[in-house]
């Protein structure tokens, strides 16, 4: 009898985990840029939910490409900043972007400078998409990680001086070309995926 009860409990757990697997991902083609993005299905599996997520990643991609093209034109060859921009161009394309699972411990993160998992939605029952401007600030932070290499091509991790220099450059140039609208998060902290953005790099 005891084994039967344990077996029934295990079957119920497997059923619940299968039915409510919020992390299941699917590839969705955005109507904005015709690129495919990896989107988590979440609690809502409607076409609108999926397409809104893909279109948000597409908008982020469009803005990143605009920024990279601007930097390639503006930053002179041979400069330290050009070194970072070259790594950004080398490491970034739209396939880097995917939606992070809602129950991830981290909000938005980059793995090995090769993949960027973006928290697009609030972590509550509403799962509302965040404002694109807030998302762009977070993305600029991640892009700074993506292109942080020393002159020998070795990846630099963490939030040291070179990271801060790159992040500041990306934010300032994004403001200059309208990719990001400045917000003073020090005086106006912004909730984002279970945490608060409470400082600004510029």
PDB file of C-alpha atoms in Angstrom:
ATOM      1  CA  UNK A   1       0.000   0.000   0.000  1.00  0.00           C
ATOM      2  CA  UNK A   2       2.806   2.404   0.899  1.00  0.00           C
ATOM      3  CA  UNK A   3       4.522   1.816  -2.455  1.00  0.00           C
ATOM      4  CA  UNK A   4       1.244   2.467  -4.260  1.00  0.00           C
ATOM      5  CA  UNK A   5       0.810   5.817  -2.464  1.00  0.00           C
ATOM      6  CA  UNK A   6       4.385   6.844  -3.312  1.00  0.00           C
ATOM      7  CA  UNK A   7       3.831   5.814  -6.922  1.00  0.00           C
ATOM      8  CA  UNK A   8       0.614   7.865  -7.127  1.00  0.00           C
ATOM      9  CA  UNK A   9       2.352  10.898  -5.627  1.00  0.00           C
ATOM     10  CA  UNK A  10       5.181  10.588  -8.170  1.00  0.00           C
ATOM     11  CA  UNK A  11       2.710  10.305 -11.049  1.00  0.00           C
ATOM     12  CA  UNK A  12       0.876  13.416  -9.811  1.00  0.00           C
ATOM     13  CA  UNK A  13       4.147  15.348  -9.513  1.00  0.00           C
ATOM     14  CA  UNK A  14       5.218  14.360 -13.019  1.00  0.00           C
ATOM     15  CA  UNK A  15       1.813  15.405 -14.369  1.00  0.00           C
ATOM     16  CA  UNK A  16       1.957  18.792 -12.607  1.00  0.00           C
ATOM     17  CA  UNK A  17       5.527  19.473 -13.731  1.00  0.00           C
ATOM     18  CA  UNK A  18       4.672  18.524 -17.307  1.00  0.00           C
ATOM     19  CA  UNK A  19       1.440  20.516 -17.442  1.00  0.00           C
ATOM     20  CA  UNK A  20       2.870  23.645 -15.838  1.00  0.00           C
ATOM     21  CA  UNK A  21       6.315  23.713 -17.366  1.00  0.00           C
ATOM     22  CA  UNK A  22       6.658  27.492 -17.749  1.00  0.00           C
ATOM     23  CA  UNK A  23      10.205  27.258 -19.084  1.00  0.00           C
ATOM     24  CA  UNK A  24       9.379  25.417 -22.291  1.00  0.00           C
ATOM     25  CA  UNK A  25      10.787  27.408 -25.180  1.00  0.00           C
ATOM     26  CA  UNK A  26       9.740  27.761 -28.783  1.00  0.00           C
ATOM     27  CA  UNK A  27      11.263  29.495 -31.793  1.00  0.00           C
ATOM     28  CA  UNK A  28       9.112  32.392 -33.000  1.00  0.00           C
ATOM     29  CA  UNK A  29       9.685  34.524 -36.106  1.00  0.00           C
ATOM     30  CA  UNK A  30       9.165  38.237 -35.496  1.00  0.00           C
ATOM     31  CA  UNK A  31       7.099  40.271 -37.933  1.00  0.00           C
ATOM     32  CA  UNK A  32       9.368  43.265 -37.204  1.00  0.00           C
ATOM     33  CA  UNK A  33      12.617  41.910 -38.623  1.00  0.00           C
ATOM     34  CA  UNK A  34      11.755  38.396 -39.898  1.00  0.00           C
ATOM     35  CA  UNK A  35      14.327  36.838 -37.549  1.00  0.00           C
ATOM     36  CA  UNK A  36      13.631  33.827 -35.334  1.00  0.00           C
ATOM     37  CA  UNK A  37      13.946  34.187 -31.555  1.00  0.00           C
ATOM     38  CA  UNK A  38      13.827  31.628 -28.751  1.00  0.00           C
ATOM     39  CA  UNK A  39      10.814  32.533 -26.595  1.00  0.00           C
ATOM     40  CA  UNK A  40       9.698  30.863 -23.383  1.00  0.00           C
ATOM     41  CA  UNK A  41       6.085  29.850 -23.533  1.00  0.00           C
ATOM     42  CA  UNK A  42       5.205  31.044 -20.022  1.00  0.00           C
ATOM     43  CA  UNK A  43       1.781  30.532 -18.490  1.00  0.00           C
ATOM     44  CA  UNK A  44       0.042  32.011 -21.511  1.00  0.00           C
ATOM     45  CA  UNK A  45       0.650  30.123 -24.709  1.00  0.00           C
ATOM     46  CA  UNK A  46      -1.334  32.385 -26.991  1.00  0.00           C
ATOM     47  CA  UNK A  47       0.037  33.441 -30.359  1.00  0.00           C
ATOM     48  CA  UNK A  48      -0.171  37.077 -29.256  1.00  0.00           C
ATOM     49  CA  UNK A  49       1.967  36.396 -26.175  1.00  0.00           C
ATOM     50  CA  UNK A  50       4.612  34.638 -28.252  1.00  0.00           C
ATOM     51  CA  UNK A  51       4.635  37.199 -31.068  1.00  0.00           C
ATOM     52  CA  UNK A  52       4.819  40.131 -28.608  1.00  0.00           C
ATOM     53  CA  UNK A  53       7.900  38.591 -26.999  1.00  0.00           C
ATOM     54  CA  UNK A  54       9.551  37.929 -30.370  1.00  0.00           C
ATOM     55  CA  UNK A  55       8.720  41.446 -31.585  1.00  0.00           C
ATOM     56  CA  UNK A  56      10.229  42.939 -28.423  1.00  0.00           C
ATOM     57  CA  UNK A  57      13.479  41.035 -28.991  1.00  0.00           C
ATOM     58  CA  UNK A  58      13.358  42.156 -32.628  1.00  0.00           C
ATOM     59  CA  UNK A  59      13.024  45.800 -31.561  1.00  0.00           C
ATOM     60  CA  UNK A  60      16.004  45.332 -29.233  1.00  0.00           C
ATOM     61  CA  UNK A  61      17.953  43.773 -32.119  1.00  0.00           C
ATOM     62  CA  UNK A  62      17.105  46.660 -34.463  1.00  0.00           C
ATOM     63  CA  UNK A  63      18.305  49.191 -31.879  1.00  0.00           C
ATOM     64  CA  UNK A  64      21.507  47.242 -31.166  1.00  0.00           C
ATOM     65  CA  UNK A  65      22.324  47.059 -34.880  1.00  0.00           C
ATOM     66  CA  UNK A  66      21.713  50.802 -35.182  1.00  0.00           C
ATOM     67  CA  UNK A  67      24.107  51.417 -32.289  1.00  0.00           C
ATOM     68  CA  UNK A  68      26.821  49.113 -33.663  1.00  0.00           C
ATOM     69  CA  UNK A  69      26.699  50.740 -37.100  1.00  0.00           C
ATOM     70  CA  UNK A  70      26.930  54.175 -35.464  1.00  0.00           C
ATOM     71  CA  UNK A  71      29.927  53.117 -33.355  1.00  0.00           C
ATOM     72  CA  UNK A  72      31.738  51.613 -36.350  1.00  0.00           C
ATOM     73  CA  UNK A  73      31.380  54.930 -38.188  1.00  0.00           C
ATOM     74  CA  UNK A  74      32.230  57.170 -35.229  1.00  0.00           C
ATOM     75  CA  UNK A  75      35.013  55.400 -33.298  1.00  0.00           C
ATOM     76  CA  UNK A  76      38.394  55.785 -35.070  1.00  0.00           C
ATOM     77  CA  UNK A  77      40.575  52.821 -36.051  1.00  0.00           C
ATOM     78  CA  UNK A  78      43.404  52.110 -33.639  1.00  0.00           C
ATOM     79  CA  UNK A  79      41.638  53.560 -30.590  1.00  0.00           C
ATOM     80  CA  UNK A  80      40.938  51.553 -27.450  1.00  0.00           C
ATOM     81  CA  UNK A  81      37.199  52.013 -27.932  1.00  0.00           C
ATOM     82  CA  UNK A  82      37.450  50.671 -31.497  1.00  0.00           C
ATOM     83  CA  UNK A  83      38.908  47.483 -30.006  1.00  0.00           C
ATOM     84  CA  UNK A  84      35.732  47.043 -27.933  1.00  0.00           C
ATOM     85  CA  UNK A  85      33.461  47.874 -30.864  1.00  0.00           C
ATOM     86  CA  UNK A  86      35.177  45.239 -33.034  1.00  0.00           C
ATOM     87  CA  UNK A  87      34.491  42.610 -30.374  1.00  0.00           C
ATOM     88  CA  UNK A  88      30.904  43.783 -30.134  1.00  0.00           C
ATOM     89  CA  UNK A  89      30.457  43.412 -33.902  1.00  0.00           C
ATOM     90  CA  UNK A  90      32.150  40.004 -33.841  1.00  0.00           C
ATOM     91  CA  UNK A  91      30.126  38.628 -30.916  1.00  0.00           C
ATOM     92  CA  UNK A  92      26.710  40.116 -31.585  1.00  0.00           C
ATOM     93  CA  UNK A  93      23.985  38.985 -33.959  1.00  0.00           C
ATOM     94  CA  UNK A  94      20.270  38.446 -33.393  1.00  0.00           C
ATOM     95  CA  UNK A  95      20.744  34.753 -32.500  1.00  0.00           C
ATOM     96  CA  UNK A  96      22.473  35.889 -29.288  1.00  0.00           C
ATOM     97  CA  UNK A  97      19.095  37.107 -27.942  1.00  0.00           C
ATOM     98  CA  UNK A  98      16.542  34.855 -26.256  1.00  0.00           C
ATOM     99  CA  UNK A  99      13.899  35.289 -23.580  1.00  0.00           C
ATOM    100  CA  UNK A 100      14.918  34.257 -20.053  1.00  0.00           C
ATOM    101  CA  UNK A 101      12.693  31.892 -18.111  1.00  0.00           C
ATOM    102  CA  UNK A 102      10.469  33.577 -15.548  1.00  0.00           C
ATOM    103  CA  UNK A 103      11.775  31.512 -12.645  1.00  0.00           C
ATOM    104  CA  UNK A 104      15.464  32.105 -13.350  1.00  0.00           C
ATOM    105  CA  UNK A 105      17.536  33.218 -10.385  1.00  0.00           C
ATOM    106  CA  UNK A 106      19.087  35.953 -12.498  1.00  0.00           C
ATOM    107  CA  UNK A 107      17.245  38.667 -14.374  1.00  0.00           C
ATOM    108  CA  UNK A 108      19.068  39.228 -17.650  1.00  0.00           C
ATOM    109  CA  UNK A 109      22.423  37.586 -18.147  1.00  0.00           C
ATOM    110  CA  UNK A 110      25.071  36.681 -20.716  1.00  0.00           C
ATOM    111  CA  UNK A 111      26.750  33.278 -20.921  1.00  0.00           C
ATOM    112  CA  UNK A 112      30.339  33.053 -22.208  1.00  0.00           C
ATOM    113  CA  UNK A 113      29.839  36.220 -24.281  1.00  0.00           C
ATOM    114  CA  UNK A 114      27.800  34.077 -26.691  1.00  0.00           C
ATOM    115  CA  UNK A 115      24.190  34.091 -25.532  1.00  0.00           C
ATOM    116  CA  UNK A 116      22.067  36.744 -23.871  1.00  0.00           C
ATOM    117  CA  UNK A 117      18.970  35.716 -21.911  1.00  0.00           C
ATOM    118  CA  UNK A 118      16.644  38.680 -21.481  1.00  0.00           C
ATOM    119  CA  UNK A 119      13.931  39.028 -18.850  1.00  0.00           C
ATOM    120  CA  UNK A 120      11.185  40.683 -20.912  1.00  0.00           C
ATOM    121  CA  UNK A 121       8.196  40.391 -18.579  1.00  0.00           C
ATOM    122  CA  UNK A 122       7.226  41.153 -15.003  1.00  0.00           C
ATOM    123  CA  UNK A 123       7.542  38.243 -12.613  1.00  0.00           C
ATOM    124  CA  UNK A 124       3.953  38.277 -11.451  1.00  0.00           C
ATOM    125  CA  UNK A 125       0.692  36.785 -12.664  1.00  0.00           C
ATOM    126  CA  UNK A 126       0.260  39.544 -15.269  1.00  0.00           C
ATOM    127  CA  UNK A 127       3.579  38.922 -17.058  1.00  0.00           C
ATOM    128  CA  UNK A 128       3.518  42.384 -18.639  1.00  0.00           C
ATOM    129  CA  UNK A 129       6.272  43.341 -21.069  1.00  0.00           C
ATOM    130  CA  UNK A 130       8.708  45.903 -19.690  1.00  0.00           C
ATOM    131  CA  UNK A 131       9.073  49.287 -21.352  1.00  0.00           C
ATOM    132  CA  UNK A 132      11.554  49.095 -24.243  1.00  0.00           C
ATOM    133  CA  UNK A 133      13.649  51.939 -22.805  1.00  0.00           C
ATOM    134  CA  UNK A 134      14.216  50.066 -19.532  1.00  0.00           C
ATOM    135  CA  UNK A 135      15.041  46.931 -21.505  1.00  0.00           C
ATOM    136  CA  UNK A 136      17.562  48.852 -23.607  1.00  0.00           C
ATOM    137  CA  UNK A 137      19.428  50.054 -20.506  1.00  0.00           C
ATOM    138  CA  UNK A 138      19.666  46.465 -19.286  1.00  0.00           C
ATOM    139  CA  UNK A 139      20.750  45.294 -22.749  1.00  0.00           C
ATOM    140  CA  UNK A 140      23.481  47.953 -22.935  1.00  0.00           C
ATOM    141  CA  UNK A 141      24.820  46.566 -19.661  1.00  0.00           C
ATOM    142  CA  UNK A 142      24.932  43.072 -21.188  1.00  0.00           C
ATOM    143  CA  UNK A 143      26.506  44.338 -24.415  1.00  0.00           C
ATOM    144  CA  UNK A 144      29.313  45.837 -22.319  1.00  0.00           C
ATOM    145  CA  UNK A 145      30.025  42.303 -21.074  1.00  0.00           C
ATOM    146  CA  UNK A 146      29.843  40.972 -24.635  1.00  0.00           C
ATOM    147  CA  UNK A 147      32.686  43.195 -25.885  1.00  0.00           C
ATOM    148  CA  UNK A 148      34.931  43.390 -22.800  1.00  0.00           C
ATOM    149  CA  UNK A 149      38.285  41.931 -23.914  1.00  0.00           C
ATOM    150  CA  UNK A 150      41.878  42.922 -23.235  1.00  0.00           C
ATOM    151  CA  UNK A 151      44.264  43.868 -26.081  1.00  0.00           C
ATOM    152  CA  UNK A 152      45.378  40.224 -26.378  1.00  0.00           C
ATOM    153  CA  UNK A 153      41.817  39.046 -26.999  1.00  0.00           C
ATOM    154  CA  UNK A 154      41.277  37.538 -23.551  1.00  0.00           C
ATOM    155  CA  UNK A 155      37.751  37.853 -22.188  1.00  0.00           C
ATOM    156  CA  UNK A 156      37.391  40.088 -19.136  1.00  0.00           C
ATOM    157  CA  UNK A 157      34.643  39.144 -16.688  1.00  0.00           C
ATOM    158  CA  UNK A 158      32.905  41.167 -13.999  1.00  0.00           C
ATOM    159  CA  UNK A 159      32.237  44.862 -13.500  1.00  0.00           C
ATOM    160  CA  UNK A 160      35.739  46.337 -13.367  1.00  0.00           C
ATOM    161  CA  UNK A 161      37.091  49.559 -14.850  1.00  0.00           C
ATOM    162  CA  UNK A 162      37.032  48.416 -18.481  1.00  0.00           C
ATOM    163  CA  UNK A 163      33.432  47.220 -18.123  1.00  0.00           C
ATOM    164  CA  UNK A 164      32.364  50.583 -16.672  1.00  0.00           C
ATOM    165  CA  UNK A 165      34.162  52.455 -19.446  1.00  0.00           C
ATOM    166  CA  UNK A 166      32.447  50.384 -22.154  1.00  0.00           C
ATOM    167  CA  UNK A 167      29.028  50.548 -20.494  1.00  0.00           C
ATOM    168  CA  UNK A 168      29.290  54.332 -20.184  1.00  0.00           C
ATOM    169  CA  UNK A 169      30.321  54.629 -23.846  1.00  0.00           C
ATOM    170  CA  UNK A 170      27.411  52.451 -25.017  1.00  0.00           C
ATOM    171  CA  UNK A 171      24.859  54.346 -22.921  1.00  0.00           C
ATOM    172  CA  UNK A 172      26.148  57.784 -23.946  1.00  0.00           C
ATOM    173  CA  UNK A 173      26.211  56.937 -27.652  1.00  0.00           C
ATOM    174  CA  UNK A 174      22.768  55.319 -27.396  1.00  0.00           C
ATOM    175  CA  UNK A 175      21.439  58.542 -25.905  1.00  0.00           C
ATOM    176  CA  UNK A 176      23.105  60.544 -28.690  1.00  0.00           C
ATOM    177  CA  UNK A 177      21.367  58.584 -31.463  1.00  0.00           C
ATOM    178  CA  UNK A 178      18.013  57.999 -29.736  1.00  0.00           C
ATOM    179  CA  UNK A 179      18.440  54.288 -29.028  1.00  0.00           C
ATOM    180  CA  UNK A 180      18.033  54.964 -25.295  1.00  0.00           C
ATOM    181  CA  UNK A 181      16.378  57.890 -23.500  1.00  0.00           C
ATOM    182  CA  UNK A 182      18.243  58.901 -20.365  1.00  0.00           C
ATOM    183  CA  UNK A 183      16.651  58.033 -17.019  1.00  0.00           C
ATOM    184  CA  UNK A 184      18.233  58.975 -13.684  1.00  0.00           C
ATOM    185  CA  UNK A 185      17.697  55.680 -11.868  1.00  0.00           C
ATOM    186  CA  UNK A 186      19.404  57.069  -8.759  1.00  0.00           C
ATOM    187  CA  UNK A 187      16.485  59.435  -8.149  1.00  0.00           C
ATOM    188  CA  UNK A 188      13.872  57.227  -9.870  1.00  0.00           C
ATOM    189  CA  UNK A 189      14.648  53.546  -9.173  1.00  0.00           C
ATOM    190  CA  UNK A 190      12.945  51.152 -11.585  1.00  0.00           C
ATOM    191  CA  UNK A 191      11.622  47.707 -10.675  1.00  0.00           C
ATOM    192  CA  UNK A 192      12.956  45.103 -13.074  1.00  0.00           C
ATOM    193  CA  UNK A 193      12.440  41.351 -12.809  1.00  0.00           C
ATOM    194  CA  UNK A 194      12.401  41.120  -9.027  1.00  0.00           C
ATOM    195  CA  UNK A 195      15.113  43.710  -8.375  1.00  0.00           C
ATOM    196  CA  UNK A 196      15.579  47.471  -8.707  1.00  0.00           C
ATOM    197  CA  UNK A 197      17.759  49.427 -11.100  1.00  0.00           C
ATOM    198  CA  UNK A 198      18.937  52.153  -8.730  1.00  0.00           C
ATOM    199  CA  UNK A 199      21.993  53.718 -10.361  1.00  0.00           C
ATOM    200  CA  UNK A 200      22.910  55.221 -13.725  1.00  0.00           C
ATOM    201  CA  UNK A 201      26.280  54.927 -15.459  1.00  0.00           C
ATOM    202  CA  UNK A 202      26.036  58.457 -16.966  1.00  0.00           C
TER     203      UNK A 202
END
